[in-house]
Amino acid sequence: MKDKTKLIQDIREFNRFYTRLIGLLDGHLLDSDYSLAEARILYEIYVGKQISASQIVATLSMDKGYVSRILKKFEKEGLINKQNFSTDARVSLLALSEKGLKVFHTLNRASHDQVDALIAPLAVAKQKELVMHMQQIMQILNGSGK
Amino acid sequence: MKDKTKLIQDIREFNRFYTRLIGLLDGHLLDSDYSLAEARILYEIYVGKQISASQIVATLSMDKGYVSRILKKFEKEGLINKQNFSTDARVSLLALSEKGLKVFHTLNRASHDQVDALIAPLAVAKQKELVMHMQQIMQILNGSGK
DNA sequence: GCTGATTGTTGTCATAGGCAACAATTTATG
DNA sequence: CATAAATTGTTGCCTATGACAACAATCAGC
């Protein structure tokens, strides 16, 4: 069982590597008016279509007070619409407004371009290999690539 | 060139996946007395053996004022030793003290155990596959797996 | 020797974001 | 059915995070 330690060390090396990479991507991205947390929440609302605050809290592992404040800000800026959830009066279902969609697309484009620049130097075959490895990792770690 | 967009989307999905994963690992880890930034700096000093503050700033992409303060705290707590660098009076070379090593090993062990728990459910063959994919990704992205 | 770059320190400040108390509601349990 | 326990979301409070700029000391190049 000695080389289990080696495996773990290798994984942690990758974690450090990817922490740095994501840090660079996210960091440069944030010349926008929105924080990383805000961008992630915006993304969750976008894909969730009709999503509750507690779902966002769960999937992003964020503090519910923090999320509540950000959502309030979004609402004040007119980025989201709230809608009552039929069977539970405590929850509202959130969706992006037109303006919210515009902001999302702006951030989305910037993030897209970041990744584009990252893989631009690679041959297309390498790019495909890269994605394949990523999907394999997701599949191994949680049993689903999607 | 339509499927370059698809590739980029897949990469970004992996980035979100791994952001969440690292967030969970790091988050749970921080029941310690040290912040994530402090742990990362401690790690850099550990592997760098004799490392300067500016090197830490460069490799971790952190603000130099921020790093300076953390190093001052480390020094006050007796975690590191400073040593004059022969050919440049501005820089000090940093190394972990005995106490610093102890703290590092504590954090290191906790981080190790986190990863251990993560891969524990997997068959050994799957664990090896996982590491292989990670190393491939590092190699593709920066031309070196180490 | 002077000018510009580099290393590190410090002051200042905005914000991020955790924690706990709370009201409103829903669910479970007797 | 009534009461207890759990859940959703809001808010107050507070500390740590971490950016930015000004600065002194030193170093490198012309």
PDB file of C-alpha atoms in Angstrom, chain A residues 2-145:
ATOM      1  CA  LYS A   2       2.961   2.313  -0.298  1.00  0.00           C
ATOM      2  CA  ASP A   3       2.100   3.678  -3.714  1.00  0.00           C
ATOM      3  CA  LYS A   4      -1.327   4.831  -2.675  1.00  0.00           C
ATOM      4  CA  THR A   5       0.605   7.656  -1.062  1.00  0.00           C
ATOM      5  CA  LYS A   6       2.260   8.349  -4.388  1.00  0.00           C
ATOM      6  CA  LEU A   7      -1.112   8.448  -6.118  1.00  0.00           C
ATOM      7  CA  ILE A   8      -2.434  10.897  -3.596  1.00  0.00           C
ATOM      8  CA  GLN A   9       0.598  13.102  -4.003  1.00  0.00           C
ATOM      9  CA  ASP A  10       0.121  13.109  -7.751  1.00  0.00           C
ATOM     10  CA  ILE A  11      -3.504  14.069  -7.386  1.00  0.00           C
ATOM     11  CA  ARG A  12      -2.595  16.879  -5.057  1.00  0.00           C
ATOM     12  CA  GLU A  13      -0.033  18.112  -7.531  1.00  0.00           C
ATOM     13  CA  PHE A  14      -2.753  18.274 -10.148  1.00  0.00           C
ATOM     14  CA  ASN A  15      -4.983  20.085  -7.690  1.00  0.00           C
ATOM     15  CA  ARG A  16      -2.321  22.732  -7.160  1.00  0.00           C
ATOM     16  CA  PHE A  17      -1.768  22.981 -10.882  1.00  0.00           C
ATOM     17  CA  TYR A  18      -5.429  23.420 -11.595  1.00  0.00           C
ATOM     18  CA  THR A  19      -5.952  25.785  -8.691  1.00  0.00           C
ATOM     19  CA  ARG A  20      -3.370  28.068 -10.225  1.00  0.00           C
ATOM     20  CA  LEU A  21      -4.861  27.731 -13.672  1.00  0.00           C
ATOM     21  CA  ILE A  22      -8.393  28.483 -12.555  1.00  0.00           C
ATOM     22  CA  GLY A  23      -7.088  31.330 -10.452  1.00  0.00           C
ATOM     23  CA  LEU A  24      -5.520  32.885 -13.504  1.00  0.00           C
ATOM     24  CA  LEU A  25      -8.599  32.399 -15.660  1.00  0.00           C
ATOM     25  CA  ASP A  26     -11.007  33.711 -13.036  1.00  0.00           C
ATOM     26  CA  GLY A  27      -8.733  36.510 -11.964  1.00  0.00           C
ATOM     27  CA  HIS A  28      -8.228  38.009 -15.373  1.00  0.00           C
ATOM     28  CA  LEU A  29     -11.904  37.633 -16.023  1.00  0.00           C
ATOM     29  CA  LEU A  30     -12.841  39.921 -13.212  1.00  0.00           C
ATOM     30  CA  ASP A  31     -12.317  43.223 -14.856  1.00  0.00           C
ATOM     31  CA  SER A  32     -16.080  43.107 -15.043  1.00  0.00           C
ATOM     32  CA  ASP A  33     -18.481  44.666 -12.593  1.00  0.00           C
ATOM     33  CA  TYR A  34     -19.323  41.259 -11.162  1.00  0.00           C
ATOM     34  CA  SER A  35     -17.501  39.164  -8.625  1.00  0.00           C
ATOM     35  CA  LEU A  36     -16.687  35.545  -9.199  1.00  0.00           C
ATOM     36  CA  ALA A  37     -19.404  34.497  -6.786  1.00  0.00           C
ATOM     37  CA  GLU A  38     -21.920  36.631  -8.640  1.00  0.00           C
ATOM     38  CA  ALA A  39     -20.879  35.173 -11.956  1.00  0.00           C
ATOM     39  CA  ARG A  40     -21.258  31.642 -10.659  1.00  0.00           C
ATOM     40  CA  ILE A  41     -24.707  32.383  -9.261  1.00  0.00           C
ATOM     41  CA  LEU A  42     -25.733  34.006 -12.506  1.00  0.00           C
ATOM     42  CA  TYR A  43     -24.617  30.886 -14.311  1.00  0.00           C
ATOM     43  CA  GLU A  44     -26.637  28.636 -12.029  1.00  0.00           C
ATOM     44  CA  ILE A  45     -29.748  30.691 -12.599  1.00  0.00           C
ATOM     45  CA  TYR A  46     -29.121  30.576 -16.326  1.00  0.00           C
ATOM     46  CA  VAL A  47     -28.864  26.807 -16.560  1.00  0.00           C
ATOM     47  CA  GLY A  48     -31.390  26.156 -13.825  1.00  0.00           C
ATOM     48  CA  LYS A  49     -34.019  28.221 -15.604  1.00  0.00           C
ATOM     49  CA  GLN A  50     -36.364  28.033 -12.638  1.00  0.00           C
ATOM     50  CA  ILE A  51     -34.191  27.621  -9.592  1.00  0.00           C
ATOM     51  CA  SER A  52     -34.558  28.394  -5.903  1.00  0.00           C
ATOM     52  CA  ALA A  53     -32.063  30.156  -3.683  1.00  0.00           C
ATOM     53  CA  SER A  54     -31.516  27.072  -1.573  1.00  0.00           C
ATOM     54  CA  GLN A  55     -30.616  25.062  -4.660  1.00  0.00           C
ATOM     55  CA  ILE A  56     -27.946  27.619  -5.487  1.00  0.00           C
ATOM     56  CA  VAL A  57     -26.671  27.438  -1.941  1.00  0.00           C
ATOM     57  CA  ALA A  58     -26.478  23.660  -2.193  1.00  0.00           C
ATOM     58  CA  THR A  59     -24.776  23.372  -5.562  1.00  0.00           C
ATOM     59  CA  LEU A  60     -22.252  26.121  -4.967  1.00  0.00           C
ATOM     60  CA  SER A  61     -21.732  25.426  -1.264  1.00  0.00           C
ATOM     61  CA  MET A  62     -22.108  29.072  -0.429  1.00  0.00           C
ATOM     62  CA  ASP A  63     -23.424  30.744   2.695  1.00  0.00           C
ATOM     63  CA  LYS A  64     -27.147  31.320   2.380  1.00  0.00           C
ATOM     64  CA  GLY A  65     -26.909  34.824   3.800  1.00  0.00           C
ATOM     65  CA  TYR A  66     -24.308  35.694   1.221  1.00  0.00           C
ATOM     66  CA  VAL A  67     -26.400  34.275  -1.599  1.00  0.00           C
ATOM     67  CA  SER A  68     -29.462  36.076  -0.313  1.00  0.00           C
ATOM     68  CA  ARG A  69     -27.652  39.403  -0.479  1.00  0.00           C
ATOM     69  CA  ILE A  70     -26.357  38.806  -3.976  1.00  0.00           C
ATOM     70  CA  LEU A  71     -29.815  37.854  -5.170  1.00  0.00           C
ATOM     71  CA  LYS A  72     -31.205  40.993  -3.638  1.00  0.00           C
ATOM     72  CA  LYS A  73     -28.623  42.986  -5.544  1.00  0.00           C
ATOM     73  CA  PHE A  74     -29.521  41.162  -8.752  1.00  0.00           C
ATOM     74  CA  GLU A  75     -33.135  41.978  -8.175  1.00  0.00           C
ATOM     75  CA  LYS A  76     -32.416  45.622  -7.539  1.00  0.00           C
ATOM     76  CA  GLU A  77     -30.446  45.763 -10.769  1.00  0.00           C
ATOM     77  CA  GLY A  78     -33.236  44.012 -12.605  1.00  0.00           C
ATOM     78  CA  LEU A  79     -31.186  40.989 -13.591  1.00  0.00           C
ATOM     79  CA  ILE A  80     -33.628  38.412 -12.279  1.00  0.00           C
ATOM     80  CA  ASN A  81     -37.327  37.818 -11.889  1.00  0.00           C
ATOM     81  CA  LYS A  82     -38.846  36.126  -8.898  1.00  0.00           C
ATOM     82  CA  GLN A  83     -41.893  33.958  -9.160  1.00  0.00           C
ATOM     83  CA  ASN A  84     -43.846  32.324  -6.380  1.00  0.00           C
ATOM     84  CA  PHE A  85     -43.457  28.608  -6.083  1.00  0.00           C
ATOM     85  CA  SER A  86     -46.879  27.048  -6.019  1.00  0.00           C
ATOM     86  CA  THR A  87     -46.529  24.451  -3.300  1.00  0.00           C
ATOM     87  CA  ASP A  88     -44.184  26.238  -0.892  1.00  0.00           C
ATOM     88  CA  ALA A  89     -44.709  29.835   0.075  1.00  0.00           C
ATOM     89  CA  ARG A  90     -41.186  30.216   1.391  1.00  0.00           C
ATOM     90  CA  VAL A  91     -39.410  29.739  -1.892  1.00  0.00           C
ATOM     91  CA  SER A  92     -39.257  31.892  -4.986  1.00  0.00           C
ATOM     92  CA  LEU A  93     -38.200  30.568  -8.337  1.00  0.00           C
ATOM     93  CA  LEU A  94     -35.558  32.649 -10.003  1.00  0.00           C
ATOM     94  CA  ALA A  95     -35.008  33.308 -13.672  1.00  0.00           C
ATOM     95  CA  LEU A  96     -32.883  35.737 -15.644  1.00  0.00           C
ATOM     96  CA  SER A  97     -34.574  38.797 -17.079  1.00  0.00           C
ATOM     97  CA  GLU A  98     -33.665  40.169 -20.489  1.00  0.00           C
ATOM     98  CA  LYS A  99     -31.075  42.360 -18.859  1.00  0.00           C
ATOM     99  CA  GLY A 100     -29.816  39.444 -16.803  1.00  0.00           C
ATOM    100  CA  LEU A 101     -29.373  37.413 -19.937  1.00  0.00           C
ATOM    101  CA  LYS A 102     -27.381  40.222 -21.507  1.00  0.00           C
ATOM    102  CA  VAL A 103     -25.057  40.425 -18.522  1.00  0.00           C
ATOM    103  CA  PHE A 104     -24.733  36.671 -18.473  1.00  0.00           C
ATOM    104  CA  HIS A 105     -23.820  36.559 -22.133  1.00  0.00           C
ATOM    105  CA  THR A 106     -21.189  39.217 -21.663  1.00  0.00           C
ATOM    106  CA  LEU A 107     -19.554  37.307 -18.833  1.00  0.00           C
ATOM    107  CA  ASN A 108     -20.003  34.077 -20.702  1.00  0.00           C
ATOM    108  CA  ARG A 109     -18.276  35.428 -23.752  1.00  0.00           C
ATOM    109  CA  ALA A 110     -15.353  36.684 -21.710  1.00  0.00           C
ATOM    110  CA  SER A 111     -14.945  33.324 -20.025  1.00  0.00           C
ATOM    111  CA  HIS A 112     -15.220  31.561 -23.346  1.00  0.00           C
ATOM    112  CA  ASP A 113     -12.498  33.736 -24.805  1.00  0.00           C
ATOM    113  CA  GLN A 114     -10.231  33.020 -21.866  1.00  0.00           C
ATOM    114  CA  VAL A 115     -10.435  29.308 -22.494  1.00  0.00           C
ATOM    115  CA  ASP A 116     -10.085  29.882 -26.201  1.00  0.00           C
ATOM    116  CA  ALA A 117      -6.828  31.691 -25.630  1.00  0.00           C
ATOM    117  CA  LEU A 118      -5.670  28.915 -23.338  1.00  0.00           C
ATOM    118  CA  ILE A 119      -6.012  26.185 -25.922  1.00  0.00           C
ATOM    119  CA  ALA A 120      -5.250  28.265 -28.976  1.00  0.00           C
ATOM    120  CA  PRO A 121      -1.585  27.200 -29.078  1.00  0.00           C
ATOM    121  CA  LEU A 122      -2.560  23.530 -29.171  1.00  0.00           C
ATOM    122  CA  ALA A 123      -3.117  21.429 -32.238  1.00  0.00           C
ATOM    123  CA  VAL A 124      -6.737  20.441 -32.639  1.00  0.00           C
ATOM    124  CA  ALA A 125      -5.905  16.816 -31.905  1.00  0.00           C
ATOM    125  CA  LYS A 126      -4.366  17.864 -28.608  1.00  0.00           C
ATOM    126  CA  GLN A 127      -7.403  19.920 -27.771  1.00  0.00           C
ATOM    127  CA  LYS A 128      -9.599  16.897 -28.243  1.00  0.00           C
ATOM    128  CA  GLU A 129      -7.318  14.765 -26.125  1.00  0.00           C
ATOM    129  CA  LEU A 130      -7.491  17.363 -23.416  1.00  0.00           C
ATOM    130  CA  VAL A 131     -11.251  17.316 -23.330  1.00  0.00           C
ATOM    131  CA  MET A 132     -11.291  13.547 -23.350  1.00  0.00           C
ATOM    132  CA  HIS A 133      -9.084  13.401 -20.279  1.00  0.00           C
ATOM    133  CA  MET A 134     -11.266  15.924 -18.509  1.00  0.00           C
ATOM    134  CA  GLN A 135     -14.380  13.950 -19.201  1.00  0.00           C
ATOM    135  CA  GLN A 136     -12.732  10.777 -18.005  1.00  0.00           C
ATOM    136  CA  ILE A 137     -11.839  12.478 -14.752  1.00  0.00           C
ATOM    137  CA  MET A 138     -15.394  13.664 -14.233  1.00  0.00           C
ATOM    138  CA  GLN A 139     -16.714  10.234 -14.992  1.00  0.00           C
ATOM    139  CA  ILE A 140     -14.334   8.525 -12.588  1.00  0.00           C
ATOM    140  CA  LEU A 141     -14.966  10.976  -9.798  1.00  0.00           C
ATOM    141  CA  ASN A 142     -18.699  11.163  -9.849  1.00  0.00           C
ATOM    142  CA  GLY A 143     -19.874   8.596 -12.303  1.00  0.00           C
ATOM    143  CA  SER A 144     -21.168  11.023 -14.903  1.00  0.00           C
ATOM    144  CA  GLY A 145     -19.518  13.097 -17.559  1.00  0.00           C
TER     145      GLY A 145
END
